[in-house]
XYZ file of C-alpha atoms in Angstrom:
309
model
C -26.985 20.221 -16.485
C -25.081 18.233 -13.835
C -21.362 18.954 -13.797
C -20.088 15.386 -14.054
C -16.802 14.176 -15.487
C -16.935 10.701 -17.050
C -14.484 8.144 -18.307
C -15.388 6.493 -21.565
C -15.533 2.986 -20.128
C -17.360 4.042 -16.998
C -20.436 2.364 -15.655
C -20.362 2.921 -11.911
C -20.726 6.363 -10.364
C -18.316 7.224 -7.579
C -19.311 10.233 -5.500
C -16.865 13.036 -4.967
C -15.490 13.468 -1.456
C -15.775 17.243 -1.894
C -19.054 19.046 -2.736
C -19.237 20.445 -6.226
C -19.497 24.201 -6.722
C -22.918 25.415 -7.747
C -24.007 28.210 -10.007
C -26.768 29.231 -7.614
C -25.562 32.469 -5.956
C -27.940 32.004 -3.067
C -26.787 28.513 -2.163
C -23.912 29.809 -0.036
C -26.079 32.243 1.904
C -26.747 31.141 5.478
C -30.272 30.018 6.271
C -31.939 29.254 9.569
C -31.373 25.529 8.952
C -27.732 25.865 7.810
C -25.220 24.946 10.475
C -22.497 27.480 11.150
C -18.896 26.488 10.364
C -17.215 24.761 13.288
C -13.745 23.726 14.259
C -14.450 20.332 12.717
C -13.912 21.735 9.200
C -10.116 22.277 9.557
C -9.822 18.866 11.208
C -11.692 17.244 8.330
C -9.492 19.075 5.828
C -6.324 17.873 7.554
C -7.694 14.360 7.672
C -8.392 14.415 3.918
C -4.895 15.746 3.285
C -3.274 13.017 5.372
C -5.470 10.380 3.741
C -4.469 11.633 0.296
C -0.769 11.515 1.207
C -1.209 8.039 2.631
C -2.888 6.876 -0.574
C -0.030 8.344 -2.593
C 2.535 6.535 -0.447
C 0.720 3.216 -0.903
C 0.428 3.755 -4.642
C 4.146 4.542 -4.870
C 5.069 1.420 -2.902
C 2.783 -0.644 -5.134
C 4.469 0.794 -8.215
C 7.917 -0.096 -6.900
C 6.915 -3.624 -5.880
C 5.217 -4.361 -9.187
C 7.625 -2.738 -11.620
C 11.009 -3.407 -9.982
C 11.003 -7.142 -10.904
C 9.987 -6.240 -14.461
C 12.955 -3.882 -14.785
C 15.240 -6.627 -13.498
C 13.885 -9.183 -15.950
C 14.076 -6.711 -18.837
C 17.626 -5.726 -17.912
C 18.731 -9.347 -17.877
C 16.981 -10.150 -21.148
C 18.380 -7.099 -22.932
C 21.842 -7.325 -21.405
C 21.647 -3.911 -19.729
C 21.504 -5.108 -16.130
C 24.803 -3.424 -15.228
C 23.629 -0.095 -16.654
C 20.388 -0.268 -14.675
C 22.382 -1.007 -11.523
C 24.310 2.282 -11.729
C 23.181 4.520 -8.810
C 22.028 7.461 -10.932
C 20.067 5.171 -13.279
C 18.624 3.151 -10.392
C 17.424 6.369 -8.740
C 15.592 7.505 -11.864
C 14.128 4.028 -12.404
C 12.815 4.067 -8.843
C 11.319 7.530 -9.406
C 9.647 6.197 -12.548
C 8.170 3.219 -10.692
C 6.786 5.494 -7.975
C 5.416 7.925 -10.549
C 3.555 5.187 -12.417
C 1.905 3.935 -9.230
C 1.089 7.458 -8.084
C -0.384 8.388 -11.476
C -2.711 5.401 -11.485
C -3.864 6.223 -7.956
C -4.443 9.909 -8.625
C -6.273 9.335 -11.892
C -8.525 6.807 -10.196
C -9.354 9.518 -7.666
C -10.147 11.880 -10.575
C -7.261 14.285 -9.971
C -6.447 16.432 -12.986
C -3.386 15.893 -15.118
C -1.914 19.187 -13.912
C -1.867 17.916 -10.316
C -0.539 14.552 -11.490
C 2.282 16.302 -13.355
C 3.278 18.327 -10.301
C 3.276 15.220 -8.113
C 5.413 13.441 -10.722
C 7.864 16.345 -10.559
C 8.000 15.814 -6.788
C 9.240 12.280 -7.543
C 11.946 13.229 -10.051
C 13.238 16.668 -9.060
C 14.862 15.634 -5.726
C 16.916 12.938 -7.469
C 17.783 15.217 -10.384
C 19.019 17.902 -7.990
C 21.220 15.431 -6.129
C 22.705 14.030 -9.327
C 24.889 17.149 -9.580
C 26.760 16.654 -6.275
C 26.791 12.891 -6.890
C 28.518 13.264 -10.256
C 30.910 15.755 -8.669
C 31.887 13.155 -6.066
C 30.510 15.148 -3.140
C 27.990 12.469 -2.082
C 27.900 8.696 -2.496
C 25.167 6.398 -3.835
C 23.566 5.876 -0.407
C 23.300 9.628 0.141
C 21.766 10.003 -3.318
C 19.021 7.491 -2.561
C 18.379 8.596 1.013
C 18.509 12.290 0.204
C 16.186 11.897 -2.767
C 13.554 10.178 -0.643
C 13.871 12.709 2.179
C 13.471 15.668 -0.183
C 10.557 13.939 -1.863
C 8.425 14.059 1.300
C 8.169 17.873 1.621
C 7.779 18.149 -2.150
C 4.768 15.837 -2.049
C 3.278 17.737 0.879
C 3.646 21.055 -0.954
C 1.882 19.679 -4.041
C -0.899 18.197 -1.927
C -1.355 21.501 -0.069
C -1.416 23.425 -3.331
C -4.308 21.325 -4.683
C -6.119 20.567 -1.426
C -9.035 22.917 -2.182
C -9.661 21.596 -5.673
C -13.007 19.827 -5.995
C -12.957 16.662 -8.089
C -16.188 15.920 -9.916
C -17.963 12.568 -9.646
C -16.506 9.965 -11.979
C -18.200 7.017 -13.650
C -16.022 3.939 -13.572
C -16.348 0.402 -14.796
C -17.803 -1.921 -12.154
C -14.863 -4.291 -12.533
C -12.405 -1.460 -11.841
C -14.380 -0.415 -8.765
C -14.514 -4.002 -7.494
C -10.762 -4.404 -7.925
C -10.132 -1.089 -6.180
C -12.194 -2.228 -3.204
C -9.946 -5.281 -2.976
C -6.773 -3.210 -2.774
C -5.495 -4.979 0.391
C -5.494 -8.286 -1.498
C -3.788 -6.676 -4.477
C -1.123 -5.117 -2.256
C -0.462 -8.486 -0.622
C 0.063 -10.078 -4.035
C 2.439 -7.277 -5.047
C 4.511 -7.795 -1.915
C 5.134 -11.430 -2.882
C 6.105 -10.882 -6.520
C 9.823 -11.386 -5.832
C 9.227 -14.645 -3.981
C 7.419 -16.180 -6.947
C 10.483 -15.499 -9.077
C 12.817 -17.106 -6.528
C 10.794 -19.349 -4.149
C 12.281 -19.951 -0.700
C 11.221 -20.965 2.790
C 11.094 -18.273 5.458
C 12.797 -18.582 8.815
C 10.678 -20.201 11.549
C 11.076 -17.028 13.606
C 8.979 -15.100 11.081
C 5.901 -16.887 12.434
C 6.130 -14.747 15.570
C 5.026 -11.778 13.456
C 1.664 -13.439 12.818
C 0.122 -13.216 16.311
C 2.288 -10.252 17.266
C 0.747 -7.989 14.635
C -2.750 -8.601 15.964
C -1.731 -7.910 19.538
C 0.079 -4.684 18.652
C -2.818 -3.393 16.568
C -5.278 -4.428 19.248
C -3.373 -2.438 21.861
C -3.032 0.578 19.547
C -6.734 0.514 18.614
C -7.904 -0.451 22.107
C -9.918 -3.361 20.747
C -8.762 -6.060 23.175
C -11.263 -5.192 25.885
C -14.195 -7.292 24.715
C -15.203 -10.513 26.423
C -12.629 -13.188 25.725
C -10.830 -11.092 23.089
C -7.526 -10.736 24.928
C -7.591 -14.379 26.020
C -8.105 -15.475 22.409
C -5.202 -13.363 21.169
C -2.920 -14.671 23.904
C -3.936 -18.238 23.074
C -3.012 -17.589 19.454
C 0.322 -16.171 20.554
C 1.036 -19.313 22.607
C 0.146 -21.583 19.664
C 2.399 -19.863 17.142
C 5.257 -19.465 19.624
C 5.062 -23.207 20.333
C 4.982 -23.987 16.600
C 7.994 -21.735 16.073
C 10.012 -23.438 18.817
C 9.145 -26.900 17.490
C 10.228 -25.875 13.982
C 13.508 -24.426 15.261
C 14.173 -27.592 17.246
C 13.293 -29.928 14.367
C 15.215 -28.168 11.618
C 15.606 -29.406 8.064
C 12.691 -30.370 5.869
C 10.378 -30.850 8.868
C 10.921 -27.239 9.889
C 10.151 -26.104 6.340
C 6.805 -27.884 6.331
C 5.954 -26.540 9.795
C 6.673 -22.977 8.692
C 4.513 -23.355 5.588
C 1.744 -24.860 7.714
C 2.041 -22.067 10.284
C 1.548 -19.350 7.654
C -1.310 -21.218 6.000
C -3.051 -21.845 9.326
C -2.836 -18.158 10.158
C -4.869 -17.400 7.013
C -7.806 -19.056 8.776
C -7.175 -16.788 11.761
C -7.269 -13.813 9.401
C -10.516 -14.921 7.783
C -12.175 -15.356 11.173
C -11.215 -11.811 12.187
C -12.263 -10.461 8.797
C -15.664 -12.065 9.282
C -16.313 -10.903 12.852
C -14.653 -7.465 12.392
C -12.796 -7.692 15.695
C -9.379 -6.495 16.877
C -8.010 -5.317 13.493
C -9.467 -3.406 10.519
C -11.010 -5.623 7.854
C -8.488 -4.342 5.317
C -5.620 -5.566 7.485
C -7.244 -8.980 7.918
C -7.813 -9.241 4.153
C -4.222 -8.241 3.418
C -2.878 -10.785 5.916
C -5.106 -13.603 4.670
C -3.952 -13.212 1.056
C -0.333 -12.712 2.140
C -0.368 -15.785 4.367
C -1.892 -18.060 1.707
C 0.461 -16.779 -0.980
C 3.585 -17.161 1.145
C 2.516 -20.626 2.224
C 2.020 -21.617 -1.423
C 5.429 -20.198 -2.369
C 7.101 -22.106 0.467
C 5.391 -25.359 -0.519
C 6.609 -24.776 -4.071
C 10.142 -24.190 -2.778
C 10.027 -27.385 -0.704
C 8.787 -29.483 -3.598
C 11.287 -28.116 -6.093
C 14.430 -28.469 -3.952
C 16.294 -31.550 -2.898
C 15.771 -32.865 0.625
């Protein structure tokens, strides 16, 4: 019988990135058609390890971005905002936010609860260790936060190394869950803007320089600017947004606000074009930018319309 782990609400099979062990004792024996192990195996293993750590980092950031505003709202509503602002409490709240995001990510990838528990310990233990010197007055709040995050990195690596050879079985997941997971760049972009929806504001005109600059930097790093007309197109975009930025700075006031909102919204079309033709940047980056640009533009329009001229 196939060794398959299933979730109760699952409908869509997701293949395991690691081959499942087999009960056939002869399956591991070399055959004339079996390729001998090469140096690519360690490289692939390191790549999977780095990818796993990267996924954990993204999940932790997502947890912080999503849950931090909820803690703030709850603290205000319950009258415990000052208690939550204390450095030792804030550190543990941050560890909790990261743990929630990490747990969701690891369970989606079918990691066992034992591995999830050890990774959660990697979130909490560094802060708990530093609470002793903090309470003794040996370190300040900044050192508590910085030191906790620095110690967290090797702790995460150790946990990932400890479980790197574990094979996760295929998992059946609901099609809706799979579809949402495939749209993670859009979800991350929405999480990044949560705070702005609570307190809408208009960004500085100078932030528009990031829009074409990100494409040029990624294009240079990925060496994807060499196609016919690609570099010229990116430079033309740079000129357009630099000109729009300078006009907004010169105009000032409400006119500048509308120009900034328009600049971010217009760049969403730039993102969609690159997402469609798969040029210069990864499609995930283009998707993230498109959702981010539209959302920020909408927030800025809301801020303009709800404030006095």
